[in-house]
Structures are given as structure tokens and as C-alpha cells.
PDB file of C-alpha atoms in Angstrom:
ATOM      1  CA  MET N   1      53.904  52.041  44.385  1.00 52.00           C
ATOM      2  CA  ALA N   2      53.896  55.804  43.974  1.00 54.00           C
ATOM      3  CA  MET N   3      53.487  56.129  47.738  1.00 57.00           C
ATOM      4  CA  ASP N   4      56.578  54.042  48.429  1.00 59.00           C
ATOM      5  CA  ARG N   5      58.689  56.240  46.191  1.00 58.00           C
ATOM      6  CA  ARG N   6      57.626  59.391  48.062  1.00 58.00           C
ATOM      7  CA  LYS N   7      58.517  57.875  51.416  1.00 57.00           C
ATOM      8  CA  HIS N   8      61.860  56.806  50.096  1.00 54.00           C
ATOM      9  CA  ILE N   9      62.627  60.286  48.692  1.00 54.00           C
ATOM     10  CA  ARG N  10      61.597  62.021  51.917  1.00 53.00           C
ATOM     11  CA  GLN N  11      63.855  59.812  54.003  1.00 61.00           C
ATOM     12  CA  LYS N  12      66.992  60.750  52.025  1.00 67.00           C
ATOM     13  CA  GLY N  13      66.971  64.494  52.732  1.00 72.00           C
ATOM     14  CA  LEU N  14      66.873  66.778  55.799  1.00 78.00           C
ATOM     15  CA  THR N  15      63.964  68.897  56.715  1.00 87.00           C
ATOM     16  CA  LEU N  16      64.404  72.613  57.159  1.00 90.00           C
ATOM     17  CA  THR N  17      63.934  72.207  60.917  1.00 91.00           C
ATOM     18  CA  GLU N  18      66.699  69.595  61.143  1.00 90.00           C
ATOM     19  CA  LEU N  19      69.031  71.816  59.115  1.00 91.00           C
ATOM     20  CA  MET N  20      68.405  74.806  61.393  1.00 94.00           C
ATOM     21  CA  ILE N  21      69.020  72.716  64.518  1.00 95.00           C
ATOM     22  CA  ALA N  22      72.309  71.462  63.055  1.00 93.00           C
ATOM     23  CA  ILE N  23      73.398  75.036  62.214  1.00 96.00           C
ATOM     24  CA  VAL N  24      72.522  76.304  65.720  1.00 97.00           C
ATOM     25  CA  VAL N  25      74.405  73.443  67.395  1.00 97.00           C
ATOM     26  CA  GLY N  26      77.405  74.101  65.140  1.00 96.00           C
ATOM     27  CA  MET N  27      77.338  77.820  65.953  1.00 97.00           C
ATOM     28  CA  ILE N  28      77.210  77.100  69.696  1.00 97.00           C
ATOM     29  CA  VAL N  29      80.273  74.886  69.382  1.00 97.00           C
ATOM     30  CA  ILE N  30      82.147  77.511  67.314  1.00 97.00           C
ATOM     31  CA  ILE N  31      81.273  80.312  69.764  1.00 97.00           C
ATOM     32  CA  ALA N  32      82.339  78.186  72.757  1.00 97.00           C
ATOM     33  CA  VAL N  33      85.715  77.427  71.129  1.00 97.00           C
ATOM     34  CA  ALA N  34      86.185  81.115  70.228  1.00 97.00           C
ATOM     35  CA  VAL N  35      85.417  82.221  73.795  1.00 97.00           C
ATOM     36  CA  MET N  36      87.933  79.710  75.164  1.00 97.00           C
ATOM     37  CA  LEU N  37      90.624  80.942  72.736  1.00 96.00           C
ATOM     38  CA  VAL N  38      90.024  84.609  73.563  1.00 96.00           C
ATOM     39  CA  ASP N  39      90.000  83.901  77.311  1.00 96.00           C
ATOM     40  CA  GLY N  40      93.207  81.881  77.024  1.00 96.00           C
ATOM     41  CA  GLN N  41      94.932  84.711  75.139  1.00 97.00           C
ATOM     42  CA  ARG N  42      93.820  87.290  77.716  1.00 95.00           C
ATOM     43  CA  GLY N  43      95.078  85.083  80.538  1.00 95.00           C
ATOM     44  CA  TRP N  44      98.413  84.587  78.786  1.00 95.00           C
ATOM     45  CA  ASN N  45      98.809  88.354  78.195  1.00 92.00           C
ATOM     46  CA  SER N  46      97.960  89.080  81.819  1.00 89.00           C
ATOM     47  CA  MET N  47     100.464  86.534  83.140  1.00 91.00           C
ATOM     48  CA  TYR N  48     103.152  87.746  80.731  1.00 90.00           C
ATOM     49  CA  GLU N  49     102.660  91.320  81.958  1.00 86.00           C
ATOM     50  CA  ARG N  50     102.859  90.186  85.604  1.00 84.00           C
ATOM     51  CA  VAL N  51     106.155  88.426  84.992  1.00 86.00           C
ATOM     52  CA  TRP N  52     107.872  90.604  82.371  1.00 87.00           C
ATOM     53  CA  GLY N  53     106.149  93.998  82.737  1.00 86.00           C
ATOM     54  CA  ASP N  54     108.000  97.250  83.453  1.00 85.00           C
ATOM     55  CA  VAL N  55     107.064  97.198  87.131  1.00 89.00           C
ATOM     56  CA  GLU N  56     108.373  93.689  87.795  1.00 90.00           C
ATOM     57  CA  THR N  57     111.570  93.964  85.743  1.00 92.00           C
ATOM     58  CA  GLY N  58     112.259  97.434  87.145  1.00 93.00           C
ATOM     59  CA  GLY N  59     111.877  96.147  90.703  1.00 93.00           C
ATOM     60  CA  HIS N  60     114.180  93.207  90.012  1.00 94.00           C
ATOM     61  CA  ILE N  61     116.861  95.416  88.436  1.00 95.00           C
ATOM     62  CA  ALA N  62     116.629  97.930  91.301  1.00 95.00           C
ATOM     63  CA  ARG N  63     116.959  95.162  93.902  1.00 96.00           C
ATOM     64  CA  LYS N  64     120.013  93.603  92.201  1.00 96.00           C
ATOM     65  CA  THR N  65     121.701  96.976  91.630  1.00 96.00           C
ATOM     66  CA  PHE N  66     121.114  98.210  95.184  1.00 96.00           C
ATOM     67  CA  ASP N  67     122.369  94.928  96.633  1.00 95.00           C
ATOM     68  CA  SER N  68     125.569  94.872  94.563  1.00 94.00           C
ATOM     69  CA  VAL N  69     126.439  98.530  95.216  1.00 94.00           C
ATOM     70  CA  ILE N  70     125.764  98.397  98.964  1.00 93.00           C
ATOM     71  CA  ARG N  71     127.699  95.153  99.442  1.00 92.00           C
ATOM     72  CA  LYS N  72     130.890  96.674  98.032  1.00 90.00           C
ATOM     73  CA  ALA N  73     130.591  99.787 100.227  1.00 90.00           C
ATOM     74  CA  SER N  74     132.735 100.649 103.204  1.00 88.00           C
ATOM     75  CA  ARG N  75     130.883 100.037 106.460  1.00 82.00           C
ATOM     76  CA  GLU N  76     132.721 102.881 108.207  1.00 80.00           C
ATOM     77  CA  SER N  77     130.194 105.465 107.080  1.00 80.00           C
ATOM     78  CA  PHE N  78     127.424 106.249 104.664  1.00 86.00           C
ATOM     79  CA  LEU N  79     125.114 109.239 104.414  1.00 91.00           C
ATOM     80  CA  LEU N  80     121.349 109.113 104.472  1.00 93.00           C
ATOM     81  CA  GLY N  81     119.017 111.983 103.589  1.00 91.00           C
ATOM     82  CA  ASP N  82     116.996 113.459 106.481  1.00 91.00           C
ATOM     83  CA  SER N  83     113.723 112.237 104.990  1.00 92.00           C
ATOM     84  CA  GLY N  84     115.275 109.042 103.602  1.00 92.00           C
ATOM     85  CA  ASP N  85     115.014 110.228 100.007  1.00 94.00           C
ATOM     86  CA  TRP N  86     118.664 109.492  99.112  1.00 96.00           C
ATOM     87  CA  ILE N  87     121.612 107.430 100.276  1.00 96.00           C
ATOM     88  CA  GLU N  88     125.302 107.889  99.585  1.00 95.00           C
ATOM     89  CA  ILE N  89     127.857 105.136 100.151  1.00 94.00           C
ATOM     90  CA  TYR N  90     131.636 105.144  99.851  1.00 93.00           C
ATOM     91  CA  TYR N  91     133.812 102.428  98.364  1.00 92.00           C
ATOM     92  CA  TYR N  92     137.330 101.600  97.144  1.00 90.00           C
ATOM     93  CA  SER N  93     137.994 102.145  93.427  1.00 88.00           C
ATOM     94  CA  THR N  94     140.280  99.084  93.259  1.00 87.00           C
ATOM     95  CA  ASP N  95     141.381  96.239  95.502  1.00 83.00           C
ATOM     96  CA  ASP N  96     144.773  97.966  95.896  1.00 87.00           C
ATOM     97  CA  ALA N  97     143.369 101.358  96.992  1.00 84.00           C
ATOM     98  CA  ALA N  98     144.502 102.378 100.497  1.00 86.00           C
ATOM     99  CA  VAL N  99     141.643 104.783 101.188  1.00 88.00           C
ATOM    100  CA  VAL N 100     138.013 105.026 100.221  1.00 90.00           C
ATOM    101  CA  ASP N 101     138.085 107.195  97.107  1.00 90.00           C
ATOM    102  CA  ARG N 102     134.734 106.731  95.338  1.00 94.00           C
ATOM    103  CA  TYR N 103     131.085 107.314  96.122  1.00 95.00           C
ATOM    104  CA  ALA N 104     127.765 106.044  94.833  1.00 96.00           C
ATOM    105  CA  SER N 105     124.485 107.790  95.499  1.00 96.00           C
ATOM    106  CA  PHE N 106     120.935 106.499  94.997  1.00 97.00           C
ATOM    107  CA  TYR N 107     118.178 109.093  94.614  1.00 96.00           C
ATOM    108  CA  CYS N 108     114.825 109.560  92.894  1.00 95.00           C
ATOM    109  CA  SER N 109     114.171 112.239  90.328  1.00 93.00           C
ATOM    110  CA  ASP N 110     111.176 112.688  87.993  1.00 93.00           C
ATOM    111  CA  GLY N 111     109.836 109.186  88.600  1.00 92.00           C
ATOM    112  CA  ASP N 112     113.210 107.486  88.054  1.00 95.00           C
ATOM    113  CA  LEU N 113     115.578 105.803  90.485  1.00 96.00           C
ATOM    114  CA  ASN N 114     119.050 107.097  89.639  1.00 97.00           C
ATOM    115  CA  LEU N 115     122.514 105.965  90.637  1.00 97.00           C
ATOM    116  CA  GLU N 116     125.355 108.466  90.570  1.00 97.00           C
ATOM    117  CA  TYR N 117     128.994 107.356  90.667  1.00 96.00           C
ATOM    118  CA  GLY N 118     131.878 109.711  91.371  1.00 95.00           C
ATOM    119  CA  ASN N 119     135.318 110.477  92.827  1.00 94.00           C
ATOM    120  CA  LEU N 120     135.629 111.828  96.363  1.00 90.00           C
ATOM    121  CA  ASN N 121     138.823 113.921  96.192  1.00 88.00           C
ATOM    122  CA  PRO N 122     138.219 116.162  94.332  1.00 90.00           C
ATOM    123  CA  ARG N 123     134.495 115.516  94.291  1.00 92.00           C
ATOM    124  CA  GLU N 124     133.358 114.971  90.727  1.00 95.00           C
ATOM    125  CA  THR N 125     130.554 112.993  89.137  1.00 94.00           C
ATOM    126  CA  LEU N 126     131.760 110.238  86.844  1.00 94.00           C
ATOM    127  CA  SER N 127     128.405 108.921  85.639  1.00 95.00           C
ATOM    128  CA  VAL N 128     124.695 108.924  86.358  1.00 96.00           C
ATOM    129  CA  GLN N 129     122.543 105.990  85.329  1.00 96.00           C
ATOM    130  CA  THR N 130     118.825 105.429  85.526  1.00 95.00           C
ATOM    131  CA  VAL N 131     118.207 102.170  87.376  1.00 96.00           C
ATOM    132  CA  CYS N 132     114.447 101.994  86.757  1.00 94.00           C
ATOM    133  CA  GLY N 133     111.426 104.131  85.952  1.00 92.00           C
ATOM    134  CA  ASN N 134     107.813 104.319  87.150  1.00 92.00           C
ATOM    135  CA  VAL N 135     108.929 105.158  90.710  1.00 95.00           C
ATOM    136  CA  SER N 136     106.065 106.480  92.816  1.00 94.00           C
ATOM    137  CA  ASP N 137     107.844 106.285  96.197  1.00 95.00           C
ATOM    138  CA  CYS N 138     111.332 105.460  97.433  1.00 96.00           C
ATOM    139  CA  VAL N 139     112.618 105.453 101.020  1.00 96.00           C
ATOM    140  CA  PHE N 140     116.108 104.590 102.234  1.00 96.00           C
ATOM    141  CA  LYS N 141     116.788 103.503 105.815  1.00 94.00           C
ATOM    142  CA  ARG N 142     119.636 102.406 108.054  1.00 91.00           C
ATOM    143  CA  ALA N 143     119.497  99.377 110.321  1.00 88.00           C
ATOM    144  CA  GLY N 144     122.809  98.778 112.051  1.00 84.00           C
ATOM    145  CA  ARG N 145     125.410  97.910 109.412  1.00 84.00           C
ATOM    146  CA  SER N 146     122.819  97.478 106.696  1.00 91.00           C
ATOM    147  CA  ALA N 147     121.125  99.851 104.296  1.00 94.00           C
ATOM    148  CA  GLN N 148     117.532  99.332 103.218  1.00 95.00           C
ATOM    149  CA  MET N 149     115.478 100.525 100.279  1.00 96.00           C
ATOM    150  CA  ILE N 150     111.691 100.417 100.040  1.00 96.00           C
ATOM    151  CA  LEU N 151     110.758 101.122  96.431  1.00 96.00           C
ATOM    152  CA  THR N 152     107.222 101.421  95.079  1.00 95.00           C
ATOM    153  CA  LEU N 153     106.770 101.211  91.329  1.00 95.00           C
ATOM    154  CA  ASP N 154     103.505 102.115  89.596  1.00 93.00           C
ATOM    155  CA  ASP N 155     102.782 102.124  85.852  1.00 88.00           C
ATOM    156  CA  ASP N 156      99.059 103.036  86.219  1.00 87.00           C
ATOM    157  CA  SER N 157      97.999  99.431  85.676  1.00 87.00           C
ATOM    158  CA  ARG N 158     100.121  97.586  88.251  1.00 88.00           C
ATOM    159  CA  THR N 159     101.756  98.609  91.511  1.00 91.00           C
ATOM    160  CA  SER N 160     104.628  96.713  93.114  1.00 91.00           C
ATOM    161  CA  THR N 161     106.638  97.375  96.258  1.00 94.00           C
ATOM    162  CA  THR N 162     110.189  96.055  96.434  1.00 93.00           C
ATOM    163  CA  THR N 163     112.065  95.937  99.716  1.00 95.00           C
ATOM    164  CA  VAL N 164     115.765  95.160  99.797  1.00 95.00           C
ATOM    165  CA  SER N 165     118.340  95.200 102.580  1.00 94.00           C
ATOM    166  CA  ALA N 166     122.088  94.741 102.183  1.00 93.00           C
ATOM    167  CA  VAL N 167     125.002  94.741 104.602  1.00 92.00           C
ATOM    168  CA  LEU N 168     127.996  96.973 103.926  1.00 87.00           C
ATOM    169  CA  HIS N 169     130.915  94.503 103.853  1.00 78.00           C
ATOM    170  CA  ASN N 170     134.178  96.389 103.314  1.00 67.00           C
ATOM    171  CA  GLU N 171     136.268  97.873 106.123  1.00 66.00           C
TER     172      GLU N 171
END
């Protein structure tokens, strides 16, 4: 009878070996879940930076700004720098203006793409705005009645090249 009691008592509890195996299995599961969470967060941060980072948003803003300014320009003439480092277009200040009386000039300075607006006669600058930063290279070209911009943005972690072409529409 004493033997039966011992067997019964031993069957109720866990041995030290069984307890250690259970702890190791539990730790493996916890570590696997932690690795998946960390990897998921890194992937999310990487994708967020690709979509909403300075390089991507700067390129999008530069493309939209260049397109809107060039499309309102007079197609009669525009100036282009000898090395393609700046472009100057001319446009009407209002729909009722009889002559082209304003200018807009894109140029790069200190890693920024700038846009300068001004009056033609007398020539005076009205405003200068920074379109985007992180500019490593910017080239302007002419192709028939269109103006083109090839803009390379680099923030030391990502590099993006934006190419935009727009046709000068106004007479």
C-alpha cells in the first residue's frame, strides 16, 4: 500500500526535466513572436520612409511645381542656362494682360531647388521660394516647345531621380 501512494504522488507533479523542456519551448515561442514583431516594425518603417520620406515628397512637389509653372508660360521664348543649371520662363500676370510681364526662374543653390518670381519691366524680384531640398543634381533642357527637368535628390540614405517635361501653352 505504501508503494501505491508513492506512485500516485509521483504522477501528479512534473519532473525537473519536464519543467525545463516546457520553459525552453515557451522561450522559443516568445523569441519567435518577438522577432516577427521587430521585423514587421522595421519593414513598416522602411516602407513609410520610401513613400513619405524627404526624397520622395520633395521629388513629387518639384514635379508638380515645375509642371504648373511651365504650363502657364509663354511659348514664344524662355531662357536656359548654358550648362542647363537654370531656366527662366515668361508669363502673363493676369488673363487680361496684353504683354508678357512676369518671369519665373528655377535654379539650384546650396542643395535646394529654388523658384524665383518677378516683374519684367522694370526687372524686380517679387519672391523666392524653396521648392525642395536634398538636391544633388539638377539639369534643365529644351525639347521643341517643352521644357524638361532632371532632378536628383539624395538624403544620404535614399537617392531618387525625378524627370518631368511640360509644354509651354500660352501664346
